[in-house]
PDB file of C-alpha atoms in Angstrom:
ATOM      1  CA  UNK A   1       5.757 -50.283  22.177  1.00  0.00           C
ATOM      2  CA  UNK A   2       2.149 -50.972  24.098  1.00  0.00           C
ATOM      3  CA  UNK A   3       1.273 -49.754  27.416  1.00  0.00           C
ATOM      4  CA  UNK A   4       1.057 -53.078  28.719  1.00  0.00           C
ATOM      5  CA  UNK A   5      -1.032 -53.374  32.714  1.00  0.00           C
ATOM      6  CA  UNK A   6      -0.300 -55.592  35.904  1.00  0.00           C
ATOM      7  CA  UNK A   7       0.299 -59.296  34.814  1.00  0.00           C
ATOM      8  CA  UNK A   8      -2.606 -61.484  35.958  1.00  0.00           C
ATOM      9  CA  UNK A   9      -2.342 -65.317  36.417  1.00  0.00           C
ATOM     10  CA  UNK A  10      -0.278 -67.590  35.235  1.00  0.00           C
ATOM     11  CA  UNK A  11       1.648 -64.610  33.262  1.00  0.00           C
ATOM     12  CA  UNK A  12       2.403 -63.528  36.433  1.00  0.00           C
ATOM     13  CA  UNK A  13       3.601 -66.700  37.599  1.00  0.00           C
ATOM     14  CA  UNK A  14       5.412 -66.880  34.716  1.00  0.00           C
ATOM     15  CA  UNK A  15       7.569 -63.610  34.744  1.00  0.00           C
ATOM     16  CA  UNK A  16       8.211 -63.674  38.292  1.00  0.00           C
ATOM     17  CA  UNK A  17       9.903 -67.392  37.436  1.00  0.00           C
ATOM     18  CA  UNK A  18      12.377 -65.682  35.003  1.00  0.00           C
ATOM     19  CA  UNK A  19      12.390 -62.011  37.445  1.00  0.00           C
ATOM     20  CA  UNK A  20      13.986 -64.800  39.966  1.00  0.00           C
ATOM     21  CA  UNK A  21      16.609 -65.736  37.476  1.00  0.00           C
ATOM     22  CA  UNK A  22      18.290 -62.445  37.828  1.00  0.00           C
ATOM     23  CA  UNK A  23      21.419 -62.679  39.648  1.00  0.00           C
ATOM     24  CA  UNK A  24      22.057 -59.114  41.416  1.00  0.00           C
ATOM     25  CA  UNK A  25      25.830 -60.819  41.890  1.00  0.00           C
ATOM     26  CA  UNK A  26      26.425 -62.021  38.782  1.00  0.00           C
ATOM     27  CA  UNK A  27      25.499 -58.569  37.851  1.00  0.00           C
ATOM     28  CA  UNK A  28      27.952 -56.701  39.751  1.00  0.00           C
ATOM     29  CA  UNK A  29      30.419 -59.172  38.065  1.00  0.00           C
ATOM     30  CA  UNK A  30      28.866 -58.115  34.625  1.00  0.00           C
ATOM     31  CA  UNK A  31      29.145 -54.469  35.074  1.00  0.00           C
ATOM     32  CA  UNK A  32      32.722 -54.778  36.347  1.00  0.00           C
ATOM     33  CA  UNK A  33      34.405 -56.438  33.615  1.00  0.00           C
ATOM     34  CA  UNK A  34      32.300 -54.071  30.742  1.00  0.00           C
ATOM     35  CA  UNK A  35      34.000 -51.713  32.489  1.00  0.00           C
ATOM     36  CA  UNK A  36      37.496 -53.004  32.737  1.00  0.00           C
ATOM     37  CA  UNK A  37      36.831 -54.676  28.773  1.00  0.00           C
ATOM     38  CA  UNK A  38      35.986 -50.703  27.443  1.00  0.00           C
ATOM     39  CA  UNK A  39      37.106 -48.244  29.737  1.00  0.00           C
ATOM     40  CA  UNK A  40      35.724 -46.276  32.525  1.00  0.00           C
ATOM     41  CA  UNK A  41      34.079 -43.562  30.325  1.00  0.00           C
ATOM     42  CA  UNK A  42      31.168 -46.187  29.670  1.00  0.00           C
ATOM     43  CA  UNK A  43      30.377 -44.939  33.036  1.00  0.00           C
ATOM     44  CA  UNK A  44      27.917 -47.450  35.451  1.00  0.00           C
ATOM     45  CA  UNK A  45      25.015 -48.199  35.857  1.00  0.00           C
ATOM     46  CA  UNK A  46      22.631 -47.481  38.714  1.00  0.00           C
ATOM     47  CA  UNK A  47      22.444 -51.139  41.255  1.00  0.00           C
ATOM     48  CA  UNK A  48      19.571 -53.379  40.721  1.00  0.00           C
ATOM     49  CA  UNK A  49      18.269 -54.940  36.865  1.00  0.00           C
ATOM     50  CA  UNK A  50      16.671 -51.478  36.347  1.00  0.00           C
ATOM     51  CA  UNK A  51      19.304 -49.967  36.393  1.00  0.00           C
ATOM     52  CA  UNK A  52      20.900 -52.863  34.617  1.00  0.00           C
ATOM     53  CA  UNK A  53      18.718 -52.354  32.144  1.00  0.00           C
ATOM     54  CA  UNK A  54      18.731 -48.374  31.813  1.00  0.00           C
ATOM     55  CA  UNK A  55      22.512 -48.601  31.107  1.00  0.00           C
ATOM     56  CA  UNK A  56      22.633 -51.427  28.313  1.00  0.00           C
ATOM     57  CA  UNK A  57      18.916 -50.469  26.895  1.00  0.00           C
ATOM     58  CA  UNK A  58      20.521 -48.209  24.475  1.00  0.00           C
ATOM     59  CA  UNK A  59      23.302 -50.593  22.885  1.00  0.00           C
ATOM     60  CA  UNK A  60      25.974 -47.795  22.599  1.00  0.00           C
ATOM     61  CA  UNK A  61      27.615 -49.731  26.034  1.00  0.00           C
ATOM     62  CA  UNK A  62      27.046 -53.358  24.800  1.00  0.00           C
ATOM     63  CA  UNK A  63      28.157 -51.848  21.442  1.00  0.00           C
ATOM     64  CA  UNK A  64      31.583 -50.669  22.438  1.00  0.00           C
ATOM     65  CA  UNK A  65      32.045 -53.949  24.736  1.00  0.00           C
ATOM     66  CA  UNK A  66      31.730 -55.818  21.507  1.00  0.00           C
ATOM     67  CA  UNK A  67      33.637 -53.700  19.662  1.00  0.00           C
ATOM     68  CA  UNK A  68      36.572 -53.725  22.508  1.00  0.00           C
ATOM     69  CA  UNK A  69      37.043 -57.311  22.029  1.00  0.00           C
ATOM     70  CA  UNK A  70      38.160 -57.190  17.936  1.00  0.00           C
ATOM     71  CA  UNK A  71      41.617 -55.706  16.891  1.00  0.00           C
ATOM     72  CA  UNK A  72      41.843 -51.623  16.019  1.00  0.00           C
ATOM     73  CA  UNK A  73      40.526 -51.977  12.467  1.00  0.00           C
ATOM     74  CA  UNK A  74      37.965 -54.578  12.226  1.00  0.00           C
ATOM     75  CA  UNK A  75      34.852 -53.270  14.424  1.00  0.00           C
ATOM     76  CA  UNK A  76      32.027 -55.040  13.673  1.00  0.00           C
ATOM     77  CA  UNK A  77      28.918 -52.329  15.009  1.00  0.00           C
ATOM     78  CA  UNK A  78      29.656 -49.138  14.213  1.00  0.00           C
ATOM     79  CA  UNK A  79      28.171 -46.628  16.988  1.00  0.00           C
ATOM     80  CA  UNK A  80      26.353 -43.323  15.909  1.00  0.00           C
ATOM     81  CA  UNK A  81      28.460 -39.680  17.730  1.00  0.00           C
ATOM     82  CA  UNK A  82      25.591 -39.285  19.816  1.00  0.00           C
ATOM     83  CA  UNK A  83      22.852 -41.788  21.388  1.00  0.00           C
ATOM     84  CA  UNK A  84      20.365 -43.054  19.958  1.00  0.00           C
ATOM     85  CA  UNK A  85      17.258 -41.676  21.216  1.00  0.00           C
ATOM     86  CA  UNK A  86      14.622 -42.921  18.913  1.00  0.00           C
ATOM     87  CA  UNK A  87      13.367 -46.483  19.765  1.00  0.00           C
ATOM     88  CA  UNK A  88      13.946 -47.957  16.668  1.00  0.00           C
ATOM     89  CA  UNK A  89      16.935 -47.183  16.931  1.00  0.00           C
ATOM     90  CA  UNK A  90      18.571 -47.747  20.353  1.00  0.00           C
ATOM     91  CA  UNK A  91      16.462 -51.721  18.946  1.00  0.00           C
ATOM     92  CA  UNK A  92      19.122 -51.279  15.934  1.00  0.00           C
ATOM     93  CA  UNK A  93      22.172 -50.559  17.724  1.00  0.00           C
ATOM     94  CA  UNK A  94      21.081 -53.763  20.252  1.00  0.00           C
ATOM     95  CA  UNK A  95      20.420 -56.125  17.502  1.00  0.00           C
ATOM     96  CA  UNK A  96      23.706 -55.197  15.379  1.00  0.00           C
ATOM     97  CA  UNK A  97      25.117 -57.076  19.246  1.00  0.00           C
ATOM     98  CA  UNK A  98      23.273 -59.625  18.928  1.00  0.00           C
ATOM     99  CA  UNK A  99      24.977 -59.830  15.277  1.00  0.00           C
ATOM    100  CA  UNK A 100      28.230 -59.155  16.125  1.00  0.00           C
ATOM    101  CA  UNK A 101      28.124 -61.282  19.295  1.00  0.00           C
ATOM    102  CA  UNK A 102      27.328 -64.478  16.633  1.00  0.00           C
ATOM    103  CA  UNK A 103      28.966 -63.548  14.399  1.00  0.00           C
ATOM    104  CA  UNK A 104      32.268 -63.285  17.183  1.00  0.00           C
ATOM    105  CA  UNK A 105      31.116 -67.332  18.178  1.00  0.00           C
ATOM    106  CA  UNK A 106      28.399 -66.886  20.437  1.00  0.00           C
ATOM    107  CA  UNK A 107      26.019 -69.592  20.265  1.00  0.00           C
ATOM    108  CA  UNK A 108      22.357 -69.277  18.740  1.00  0.00           C
ATOM    109  CA  UNK A 109      21.296 -70.356  22.206  1.00  0.00           C
ATOM    110  CA  UNK A 110      23.119 -68.251  24.905  1.00  0.00           C
ATOM    111  CA  UNK A 111      21.854 -64.761  22.710  1.00  0.00           C
ATOM    112  CA  UNK A 112      19.137 -62.763  23.998  1.00  0.00           C
ATOM    113  CA  UNK A 113      15.809 -61.103  21.968  1.00  0.00           C
ATOM    114  CA  UNK A 114      16.066 -57.851  21.777  1.00  0.00           C
ATOM    115  CA  UNK A 115      13.082 -57.459  23.787  1.00  0.00           C
ATOM    116  CA  UNK A 116      14.773 -59.576  27.025  1.00  0.00           C
ATOM    117  CA  UNK A 117      16.676 -55.858  27.064  1.00  0.00           C
ATOM    118  CA  UNK A 118      14.858 -53.297  25.575  1.00  0.00           C
ATOM    119  CA  UNK A 119      11.122 -54.144  27.540  1.00  0.00           C
ATOM    120  CA  UNK A 120      13.638 -55.269  30.056  1.00  0.00           C
ATOM    121  CA  UNK A 121      11.380 -59.133  29.940  1.00  0.00           C
ATOM    122  CA  UNK A 122      14.340 -61.727  30.215  1.00  0.00           C
ATOM    123  CA  UNK A 123      16.956 -59.407  31.947  1.00  0.00           C
ATOM    124  CA  UNK A 124      18.335 -63.331  33.019  1.00  0.00           C
ATOM    125  CA  UNK A 125      18.506 -64.323  29.136  1.00  0.00           C
ATOM    126  CA  UNK A 126      20.949 -60.659  29.354  1.00  0.00           C
ATOM    127  CA  UNK A 127      23.193 -62.106  31.841  1.00  0.00           C
ATOM    128  CA  UNK A 128      23.708 -65.332  30.216  1.00  0.00           C
ATOM    129  CA  UNK A 129      24.595 -63.631  26.817  1.00  0.00           C
ATOM    130  CA  UNK A 130      27.580 -61.071  28.547  1.00  0.00           C
ATOM    131  CA  UNK A 131      28.731 -64.680  30.045  1.00  0.00           C
ATOM    132  CA  UNK A 132      28.864 -66.762  27.303  1.00  0.00           C
ATOM    133  CA  UNK A 133      30.706 -63.416  25.517  1.00  0.00           C
ATOM    134  CA  UNK A 134      32.957 -62.943  28.487  1.00  0.00           C
ATOM    135  CA  UNK A 135      33.299 -67.079  28.677  1.00  0.00           C
ATOM    136  CA  UNK A 136      34.346 -67.223  24.325  1.00  0.00           C
ATOM    137  CA  UNK A 137      36.570 -63.664  24.982  1.00  0.00           C
ATOM    138  CA  UNK A 138      38.633 -65.423  27.935  1.00  0.00           C
ATOM    139  CA  UNK A 139      38.933 -68.995  25.977  1.00  0.00           C
ATOM    140  CA  UNK A 140      40.295 -66.788  22.572  1.00  0.00           C
ATOM    141  CA  UNK A 141      43.117 -65.732  24.058  1.00  0.00           C
ATOM    142  CA  UNK A 142      43.899 -63.643  21.870  1.00  0.00           C
ATOM    143  CA  UNK A 143      45.075 -60.123  24.093  1.00  0.00           C
ATOM    144  CA  UNK A 144      41.522 -58.569  23.385  1.00  0.00           C
ATOM    145  CA  UNK A 145      40.156 -59.484  26.799  1.00  0.00           C
ATOM    146  CA  UNK A 146      40.662 -57.697  29.543  1.00  0.00           C
ATOM    147  CA  UNK A 147      40.208 -57.889  33.079  1.00  0.00           C
ATOM    148  CA  UNK A 148      39.997 -60.993  35.268  1.00  0.00           C
ATOM    149  CA  UNK A 149      39.926 -64.009  33.332  1.00  0.00           C
ATOM    150  CA  UNK A 150      38.533 -65.753  37.095  1.00  0.00           C
ATOM    151  CA  UNK A 151      35.046 -63.629  36.235  1.00  0.00           C
ATOM    152  CA  UNK A 152      34.517 -66.673  33.603  1.00  0.00           C
ATOM    153  CA  UNK A 153      34.863 -70.121  33.086  1.00  0.00           C
ATOM    154  CA  UNK A 154      36.672 -71.786  30.504  1.00  0.00           C
TER     155      UNK A 154
END
């Protein structure tokens, strides 16, 4: 990761538009679902875009989320005993979540890029992916979804 200075001109305008797409209310709903789906052991993030990003950044919470949507014995993502501390391991964990989400049925166009989360480039894209995953889980109605079905569209 290169150190990046402040954005200027068109880059700043583009980043500003991306950041405006982030929805704080949607964040609250997604946090409630993730905690209901995975259990209280995943904890809760600090409020706001940065807190949400830090909570998801190492990929462990996301991996637990996607694994919880599968029946026991067929978990698609291996979760390490201790959370990864090295950058490439964290990014690899996020990539495993993205692959598992796609295998679950999330459309490729709804899936964020690893850097969108890891560098907080586009947290709205992360929200879109989680919404697509939740909507799919409600639609499948296979007994693995936990939470209020009204949180997501069918």
